Coordinates of C-alpha atoms and ligand atoms in Angstrom, one line a residue:
X1 CA 0.0 0.0 0.0
X2 CA 1.2 3.5 -0.7
X3 CA 0.3 6.9 0.7
X4 CA -0.4 9.9 -1.6
X5 CA -0.7 13.4 -0.2
X6 CA -2.0 16.3 -2.2
X7 CA -1.5 19.8 -1.0
X8 CA -3.8 22.8 -1.0
X9 CA -3.0 24.0 -4.5
X10 CA -3.5 20.5 -5.9
X11 CA -7.1 20.5 -4.6
X12 CA -7.5 24.3 -4.9
X13 CA -9.6 24.6 -8.1
X14 CA -12.0 22.4 -10.1
X15 CA -9.4 21.7 -12.8
X16 CA -6.8 20.7 -10.2
X17 CA -9.2 18.4 -8.4
X18 CA -9.8 16.7 -11.7
X19 CA -6.1 16.3 -12.2
X20 CA -5.7 14.8 -8.7
X21 CA -8.6 12.4 -9.5
X22 CA -6.8 11.4 -12.7
X23 CA -3.6 10.7 -10.9
X24 CA -5.3 8.7 -8.2
X25 CA -7.4 6.6 -10.6
X26 CA -4.4 5.9 -12.8
X27 CA -2.6 4.1 -9.9
X28 CA -3.1 0.4 -9.6
X29 CA -1.6 0.0 -6.1
X30 CA -3.9 0.2 -3.1
X31 CA -3.5 3.6 -1.5
X32 CA -4.5 6.0 1.1
X33 CA -5.0 9.5 -0.3
X34 CA -4.4 12.3 2.2
X35 CA -5.8 15.7 1.2
X36 CA -5.1 19.3 2.5
X37 CA -7.8 21.9 2.6
X38 CA -8.4 23.8 -0.7
X39 CA -5.7 26.5 -0.9
X40 CA -6.5 29.6 1.2
X41 CA -9.3 27.9 3.1
X42 CA -7.3 27.2 6.3
X43 CA -6.3 30.9 6.3
X44 CA -9.9 31.9 5.9
X45 CA -10.9 29.6 8.8
X46 CA -8.1 31.2 10.9
X47 CA -9.5 34.6 10.0
X48 CA -13.0 33.5 11.1
X49 CA -11.6 32.4 14.4
X50 CA -9.6 35.6 14.8
X51 CA -12.8 37.7 14.2
X52 CA -14.6 35.6 16.8
X53 CA -11.9 36.2 19.4
X54 CA -12.2 39.9 18.7
X55 CA -15.9 39.6 19.2
X56 CA -16.6 40.6 15.6
X57 CA -19.5 38.2 15.2
X58 CA -21.3 39.6 12.2
X59 CA -18.1 39.8 10.1
X60 CA -17.2 36.2 11.1
X61 CA -20.6 35.1 9.9
X62 CA -20.3 36.9 6.6
X63 CA -16.9 35.4 5.9
X64 CA -18.5 32.0 6.5
X65 CA -21.1 32.8 3.9
X66 CA -18.5 33.9 1.4
X67 CA -16.6 30.6 1.9
X68 CA -19.8 28.7 1.4
X69 CA -20.5 30.6 -1.9
X70 CA -16.9 29.6 -3.0
X71 CA -17.7 26.0 -2.2
X72 CA -21.0 26.1 -4.1
X73 CA -19.2 27.4 -7.2
X74 CA -16.8 24.5 -7.0
X75 CA -19.8 22.1 -6.7
X76 CA -21.5 23.6 -9.8
X77 CA -18.4 23.3 -11.9
X78 CA -17.0 20.0 -10.6
X79 CA -19.9 17.6 -11.0
X80 CA -22.0 16.6 -14.0
X81 CA -24.5 14.4 -12.4
X82 CA -27.5 15.8 -10.6
X83 CA -27.2 13.2 -7.9
X84 CA -23.6 14.4 -7.1
X85 CA -24.7 18.0 -7.1
X86 CA -27.5 17.2 -4.7
X87 CA -25.3 15.2 -2.4
X88 CA -22.6 17.9 -2.3
X89 CA -25.1 20.7 -1.8
X90 CA -26.7 18.8 1.1
X91 CA -23.3 18.2 2.6
X92 CA -22.4 21.9 2.3
X93 CA -25.7 22.9 3.9
X94 CA -24.9 20.8 7.0
X95 CA -21.3 22.1 7.0
X96 CA -22.3 25.7 6.7
X97 CA -24.9 25.2 9.5
X98 CA -22.2 23.7 11.7
X99 CA -19.8 26.7 11.1
X100 CA -22.6 29.2 11.7
X101 CA -23.5 27.4 14.9
X102 CA -20.0 28.1 16.2
X103 CA -20.4 31.8 15.8
X104 CA -20.8 33.2 19.3
X105 CA -19.3 35.5 21.9
X106 CA -17.9 32.6 23.7
X107 CA -15.0 31.7 21.4
X108 CA -12.7 29.2 23.1
X109 CA -9.5 27.5 21.8
X110 CA -11.6 24.3 21.5
X111 CA -14.0 26.0 19.1
X112 CA -11.1 27.6 17.2
X113 CA -9.6 24.1 16.6
X114 CA -13.0 22.8 15.4
X115 CA -13.2 25.6 12.9
X116 CA -9.6 25.1 11.7
X117 CA -10.4 21.4 11.0
X118 CA -13.2 22.1 8.6
X119 CA -11.1 22.8 5.4
X120 CA -9.8 19.2 5.2
X121 CA -13.3 17.8 6.0
X122 CA -14.8 19.6 3.1
X123 CA -12.0 18.9 0.6
X124 CA -12.1 15.2 1.3
X125 CA -15.9 14.9 1.1
X126 CA -16.1 16.8 -2.2
X127 CA -13.2 14.8 -3.6
X128 CA -14.8 11.5 -2.8
X129 CA -18.0 12.5 -4.4
X130 CA -16.1 13.3 -7.5
X131 CA -14.2 10.0 -7.6
X132 CA -17.6 8.4 -7.2
X133 CA -19.0 10.3 -10.1
X134 CA -16.2 9.2 -12.4
X135 CA -16.7 5.6 -11.4
X136 CA -13.7 5.2 -9.1
X137 CA -14.8 3.5 -5.9
X138 CA -13.3 4.7 -2.6
X139 CA -13.8 4.8 1.1
X140 CA -13.6 8.0 3.1
X141 CA -12.1 7.4 6.5
X142 CA -12.1 10.1 9.1
X143 CA -8.6 11.1 10.4
X144 CA -10.5 11.9 13.7
X145 CA -11.0 8.1 14.2
X146 CA -7.3 7.2 14.3
X147 CA -5.0 10.2 14.3
X148 CA -4.4 11.0 18.0
X149 CA -1.8 13.2 19.6
X150 CA -0.6 12.8 23.1
X151 CA -0.1 15.3 25.9
X152 CA 3.1 16.6 24.3
X153 CA 1.2 17.1 21.0
X154 CA 3.1 14.2 19.4
X155 CA 1.4 11.5 17.5
X156 CA 0.5 8.4 19.5
X157 CA 2.0 6.0 17.0
X158 CA 0.8 2.8 18.7
X159 CA -2.8 4.0 18.9
X160 CA -2.7 5.3 15.3
X161 CA -1.3 2.0 14.0
X162 CA -3.8 -0.1 15.9
X163 CA -6.9 1.9 15.0
X164 CA -5.9 2.5 11.4
X165 CA -5.3 -1.1 10.8
X166 CA -8.7 -2.0 12.3
X167 CA -10.5 0.6 10.1
X168 CA -8.7 -0.6 6.9
X169 CA -9.5 -4.2 7.8
X170 CA -13.2 -3.4 7.6
X171 CA -12.9 -2.8 3.8
X172 CA -10.8 -5.7 2.5
X173 CA -11.6 -5.1 -1.1
X174 CA -11.2 -1.3 -1.1
X175 CA -8.2 -0.1 -3.1
X176 CA -8.6 3.7 -2.6
X177 CA -9.0 5.2 0.9
X178 CA -9.3 9.0 1.3
X179 CA -8.5 10.8 4.6
X180 CA -7.8 14.3 5.9
X181 CA -4.4 15.7 6.5
X182 CA -3.6 18.1 9.3
X183 CA -6.5 17.2 11.6
X184 CA -6.5 14.9 14.6
X185 CA -7.9 14.4 18.1
X186 CA -6.1 15.1 21.3
X187 CA -6.0 13.2 24.6
X188 CA -9.1 15.0 25.8
X189 CA -10.9 13.7 22.7
X190 CA -11.2 17.2 21.3
X191 CA -10.6 18.1 17.7
X192 CA -7.1 19.3 17.2
X193 CA -4.4 19.6 14.5
X194 CA -0.8 18.9 13.7
X195 CA 0.0 22.6 13.2
X196 CA -0.1 24.6 10.0
X197 CA 1.3 22.8 7.0
X198 CA 0.8 19.5 8.9
X199 CA -0.7 17.4 6.1
X200 CA 2.7 16.2 5.0
X201 CA 3.2 15.0 8.6
X202 CA -0.1 13.2 8.5
X203 CA 1.0 11.4 5.3
X204 CA 4.3 10.4 6.9
X205 CA 2.7 9.2 10.2
X206 CA 0.2 7.1 8.2
X207 CA 3.0 5.7 6.0
X208 CA 4.8 4.6 9.1
X209 CA 1.7 3.2 10.7
X210 CA 0.8 0.9 7.8
X211 CA 4.5 0.3 6.8
X212 CA 3.7 1.6 3.3
X213 CA 6.1 0.9 0.5
X214 CA 6.3 4.6 -0.4
X215 CA 4.9 8.0 0.6
X216 CA 4.2 10.4 -2.3
X217 CA 3.9 14.1 -1.6
X218 CA 2.2 15.8 -4.6
X219 CA 2.7 19.6 -4.8
X220 CA 3.0 22.3 -7.5
X221 CA 6.7 22.0 -8.3
X222 CA 8.7 19.0 -9.6
X223 CA 10.5 18.0 -6.5
X224 CA 13.3 19.6 -4.6
X225 CA 15.6 21.8 -6.6
X226 CA 19.3 22.1 -6.3
X227 CA 18.9 25.9 -5.6
X228 CA 16.1 28.4 -5.1
X229 CA 14.2 28.8 -8.4
X230 CA 12.8 32.1 -7.2
X231 CA 16.2 33.7 -7.2
X232 CA 18.3 31.6 -9.6
X233 CA 17.6 30.9 -13.2
X234 CA 19.1 27.6 -14.1
X235 CA 18.1 25.3 -11.3
X236 CA 17.1 21.6 -11.7
X237 CA 15.2 19.1 -9.7
X238 CA 17.2 16.6 -7.7
X239 CA 16.5 13.0 -8.6
X240 CA 17.4 11.6 -5.2
X241 CA 18.6 12.8 -1.8
X242 CA 19.1 11.2 1.6
X243 CA 16.9 11.9 4.5
X244 CA 19.8 13.5 6.4
X245 CA 20.4 16.0 3.5
X246 CA 16.6 16.6 3.0
X247 CA 16.3 17.4 6.8
X248 CA 19.0 20.0 6.5
X249 CA 17.4 21.6 3.5
X250 CA 13.8 21.5 4.9
X251 CA 14.9 23.3 8.0
X252 CA 16.7 26.0 6.0
X253 CA 13.8 26.9 3.9
X254 CA 13.3 24.4 1.1
X255 CA 9.6 24.7 2.0
X256 CA 8.5 21.8 -0.2
X257 CA 8.3 19.3 2.8
X258 CA 7.3 20.0 6.3
X259 CA 10.5 19.3 8.3
X260 CA 8.8 17.2 11.0
X261 CA 7.3 14.9 8.4
X262 CA 10.7 13.5 7.4
X263 CA 11.1 11.8 10.8
X264 CA 8.5 9.0 10.7
X265 CA 9.6 8.2 7.1
X266 CA 13.3 8.1 7.9
X267 CA 12.8 6.1 11.1
X268 CA 10.8 3.5 9.3
X269 CA 12.9 3.5 6.2
X270 CA 10.0 4.5 3.9
X271 CA 11.0 6.3 0.7
X272 CA 9.3 9.6 0.1
X273 CA 8.7 10.7 -3.5
X274 CA 8.0 14.4 -4.2
X275 CA 5.9 14.8 -7.3
X276 CA 4.3 17.6 -9.3
X277 CA 0.5 17.4 -9.7
X278 CA 0.7 19.6 -12.8
X279 CA 3.5 17.6 -14.4
X280 CA 2.9 14.0 -13.3
X281 CA 5.3 12.7 -16.0
X282 CA 8.3 14.5 -14.3
X283 CA 10.4 12.2 -12.2
X284 CA 10.3 14.2 -9.0
X285 CA 12.7 13.7 -6.1
X286 CA 13.1 10.5 -4.2
X287 CA 14.2 10.8 -0.6
X288 CA 15.5 7.6 0.9
X289 CA 18.2 6.3 3.2
X290 CA 20.5 4.9 0.4
X291 CA 20.5 7.8 -1.9
X292 CA 23.6 8.0 -4.2
X293 CA 26.3 9.9 -2.4
X294 CA 27.1 13.4 -3.8
X295 CA 29.6 15.8 -2.4
X296 CA 27.3 18.7 -3.0
X297 CA 23.6 18.2 -3.5
X298 CA 21.7 21.5 -3.0
X299 CA 21.7 25.0 -1.6
X300 CA 19.0 26.7 0.4
X301 CA 18.7 30.0 2.2
X302 CA 16.9 31.2 5.3
X303 CA 16.2 35.0 5.8
X304 CA 15.3 37.2 8.8
X305 CA 18.2 35.9 10.8
X306 CA 19.6 37.8 13.8
X307 CA 23.2 37.2 15.0
X308 CA 24.2 37.9 18.6
X309 CA 27.8 38.1 19.6
X310 CA 28.8 37.9 23.3
X311 CA 32.4 38.9 23.9
X312 CA 34.0 38.4 27.3
X313 CA 37.6 37.9 28.6
X314 CA 36.0 35.9 31.4
X315 CA 35.4 33.2 28.8
X316 CA 39.1 32.6 28.4
X317 CA 40.1 29.3 29.9
X318 CA 36.8 29.2 31.8
X319 CA 34.2 26.4 31.8
X320 CA 30.5 26.7 32.2
X321 CA 30.3 29.9 30.2
X322 CA 28.4 28.4 27.2
X323 CA 26.0 26.7 29.6
X324 CA 25.0 30.0 31.1
X325 CA 24.5 31.6 27.7
X326 CA 22.4 28.7 26.5
X327 CA 20.3 28.9 29.6
X328 CA 19.3 32.4 28.7
X329 CA 17.9 31.2 25.3
X330 CA 16.4 28.2 26.9
X331 CA 14.5 30.2 29.5
X332 CA 13.3 32.6 26.8
X333 CA 12.2 29.6 24.7
X334 CA 14.2 30.8 21.7
X335 CA 15.9 28.2 19.5
X336 CA 19.5 28.8 18.4
X337 CA 20.2 27.9 14.8
X338 CA 23.9 28.4 14.2
X339 CA 26.8 28.9 16.7
X340 CA 30.5 29.6 16.4
X341 CA 33.0 30.3 19.2
X342 CA 36.4 31.8 19.6
X343 CA 38.5 31.9 22.8
X344 CA 36.8 35.1 24.0
X345 CA 33.6 35.3 22.1
X346 CA 30.5 33.4 21.0
X347 CA 28.3 34.2 18.0
X348 CA 25.0 32.6 17.5
X349 CA 21.9 33.1 15.4
X350 CA 18.2 33.1 16.1
X351 CA 15.2 33.7 13.8
X352 CA 12.6 34.2 16.5
X353 CA 13.2 37.7 17.9
X354 CA 10.1 37.9 20.1
X355 CA 12.2 37.7 23.3
X356 CA 15.2 39.6 21.9
X357 CA 15.1 42.5 24.3
X358 CA 15.0 40.3 27.3
X359 CA 17.7 38.0 26.0
X360 CA 20.0 40.9 25.4
X361 CA 19.3 42.3 28.9
X362 CA 20.2 39.0 30.5
X363 CA 23.3 38.4 28.3
X364 CA 24.6 41.8 29.2
X365 CA 25.6 40.3 32.6
X366 CA 28.2 38.1 30.8
X367 CA 30.0 40.5 28.5
X368 CA 29.6 43.0 25.7
X369 CA 26.8 42.2 23.3
X370 CA 26.6 43.0 19.6
X371 CA 23.4 42.4 17.6
X372 CA 23.2 42.3 13.7
X373 CA 20.0 41.8 11.8
X374 CA 18.9 41.4 8.2
X375 CA 21.1 38.4 7.8
X376 CA 20.6 35.2 5.8
X377 CA 21.9 31.7 6.5
X378 CA 23.0 29.9 3.4
X379 CA 22.9 26.1 3.8
X380 CA 24.8 23.7 1.5
X381 CA 23.7 20.1 1.8
X382 CA 25.6 17.1 0.5
X383 CA 28.1 14.6 1.7
X384 CA 30.3 17.5 2.6
X385 CA 32.3 16.8 5.8
X386 CA 33.2 13.1 5.3
X387 CA 36.8 13.2 4.3
X388 CA 35.9 14.9 1.1
X389 CA 38.9 16.9 0.0
X390 CA 38.4 20.2 -1.8
X391 CA 34.7 20.6 -1.1
X392 CA 35.1 23.6 1.2
X393 CA 37.7 25.2 -1.1
X394 CA 35.3 24.8 -4.1
X395 CA 32.5 26.4 -2.1
X396 CA 34.5 29.4 -0.8
X397 CA 36.2 29.9 -4.2
X398 CA 32.9 31.0 -5.5
X399 CA 32.5 33.6 -2.8
X400 CA 35.8 35.6 -2.9
X401 CA 33.9 38.9 -3.0
X402 CA 31.3 38.2 -0.5
X403 CA 31.8 39.2 3.2
X404 CA 30.9 36.2 5.4
X405 CA 29.8 36.8 9.0
X406 CA 29.9 33.2 10.4
X407 CA 30.7 29.7 9.1
X408 CA 29.4 26.4 10.5
X409 CA 31.1 23.2 9.3
X410 CA 31.3 19.7 10.7
X411 CA 28.2 19.9 12.9
X412 CA 26.8 17.2 10.7
X413 CA 28.4 15.4 7.7
X414 CA 25.7 16.8 5.5
X415 CA 25.7 20.5 6.0
X416 CA 27.9 23.5 5.6
X417 CA 26.2 26.8 6.5
X418 CA 27.3 30.3 6.6
X419 CA 25.8 33.7 7.4
X420 CA 25.8 36.7 5.0
X421 CA 23.9 40.0 4.8
X422 CA 20.5 39.4 3.3
X423 CA 21.3 41.9 0.6
X424 CA 24.0 39.5 -0.7
X425 CA 21.8 36.4 -0.7
X426 CA 20.7 36.4 -4.3
X427 CA 24.3 37.0 -5.5
X428 CA 25.5 34.2 -3.2
X429 CA 22.9 31.7 -4.5
X430 CA 23.8 32.6 -8.1
X431 CA 27.5 32.4 -7.6
X432 CA 27.2 29.0 -6.0
X433 CA 25.0 27.8 -8.8
X434 CA 27.4 29.0 -11.5
X435 CA 30.5 27.7 -9.6
X436 CA 29.2 24.4 -8.3
X437 CA 26.3 23.1 -10.3
X438 CA 26.1 24.5 -13.8
X439 CA 29.4 23.2 -15.2
X440 CA 28.5 19.7 -14.2
X441 CA 24.8 19.8 -15.0
X442 CA 25.8 20.8 -18.6
X443 CA 28.0 17.7 -18.8
X444 CA 24.8 15.8 -18.0
X445 CA 26.5 14.4 -14.9
X446 CA 25.0 14.6 -11.5
X447 CA 26.4 17.4 -9.3
X448 CA 29.9 16.9 -8.1
X449 CA 32.8 19.2 -7.3
Ligands
LIG1 N1 -4.6 23.0 5.6 C1 -3.5 23.1 6.5 C2 -2.7 24.4 6.4 O1 -3.0 25.2 5.5 C3 -2.6 22.0 6.5 C4 -1.8 21.7 5.2 O2 -2.2 22.2 4.2 O3 -0.8 21.0 5.3 O4 -1.9 24.7 7.2
LIG2 MG1 -0.4 23.5 2.6

C-alpha cells in the first residue's frame, strides 16, 4: 500500500481536483490519499476564528457565507450528475450550518480548533463524491477516528497503527482510501491539529503506521531543486537525496516538505517521493536512506536571521560559560540555529526575535553584546564533511567577493552553512549555482565538485 498526499494547490480549483482524481485513478496499487484543505481555506478559517476572538461576530458570519459561496461554485463546476450536485449541496448545507452554529461571543480555543479542521473535512468529502462520479470506488475514512496526539502534541503512533489497521480491515476489497491531512484528536478527545502545514506530517505518520512501500507528496513543483528557483535561473530538480540532507534543507527553507514529516519516514525507512500534480510525468525527487552519495547536493537560504555576539575575557580558559549563555535562550524559549565560538567570544543566530530585548538584557551580565540583523543563512547540503577533500575550497572559491559573517562546518556530515547579509543572498545563490552546479549539469552528470 502507498500513501499519496495532495497539498492545498493540488485541490485548490475544479481543474486541479480533476487532475488529482486522474492521478489517483491511474494508480493500480492500493492507496491512502491524504488531502489538504483547498488553498487559502485554512487561512480563511483562521481569519474567522480571529474575528470571533475579537468579538466581531457579524463579520465572522459573513466570511463563513462567502466561503460557502466559493464551495457552491466548485460544486456547480465539478460535478456533471444531478445526484452528485444534490449530495454535495446537502453536505455543504450541513457544513455551513455547523460553522454558523459556532459563531458566538464565547470563542474558546476548543472551538477555534474545530473551525480550523473544517477545510480538510470539506475537501475530502467533495473529492470522494467526484471520484464516485467518475466511477472510481473509494472509502472516506475520518482522520479523527485514528489520528491521535498525546499530551506533548506528538502523534501516539501505537494508537494510530492499531486503530488505522482495524479501520482498513473493515474494507478488505477497497483499493482507494481518502482521509484528511492536518486534523487529529487530542488526549481529551477534542478536535485538534498537527499545526499549520501539517498534512505532510499526516502522510508520513500514516505511511509509518501501515508500513507503506512509499509516501508520495504531490505539490506544485517538480521535486526539490538544487537551488532556489525564485532567485536563480538555471536550477534543476534533484533526482534523489538522503533523509539527512533533506532534513538539513527542509529546515533552512526548502519549503517543499514540512521538516517534521521527514522523521517517521526516515525512522521506518520508507522512501518519500516528491511529485508535481501539474507535471505528473516528471520524475520528481526520491528521498531515501540509500541515496547515491554526492559531495554537494543543493543550496538553500533562510532569511530574517539575527546574529548575537557575546564577547568576554571571562570566557578565556573558563568552563561553564556556554552553559550560562544557552540557559538564557532556553529560559526565553528561543531556539538557536547556528553557533561559532572563539576563545573570547561566542556568536549565535536566532530567527525568532520575540524575546530579543529580554535576551540581550540577560546576556549583558556576561560581557559586551553586539546584535546584527537582516542576515541570511546559506545552507549547502551534501556529503560534505566526510573526508571529502576540496569541497570547502570549491564552495568558498565561488565567494571571494562576499563578506561572510559566520561559518558552521562539521556539525553534521551533510551540511555547511554560513551567514551573509540578506542583501548579498541572491548574489551568493547565483555564484554557488554557477560555480558548483552549472558546469557539471551541462556535462549531463550529477552534481559533483
Ligand atoms: N490546511 C492546513 C494548512 O494550510 C494543513 C496543510 O495544508 O498542510 O496549514
Ligand atoms: Mg499547505
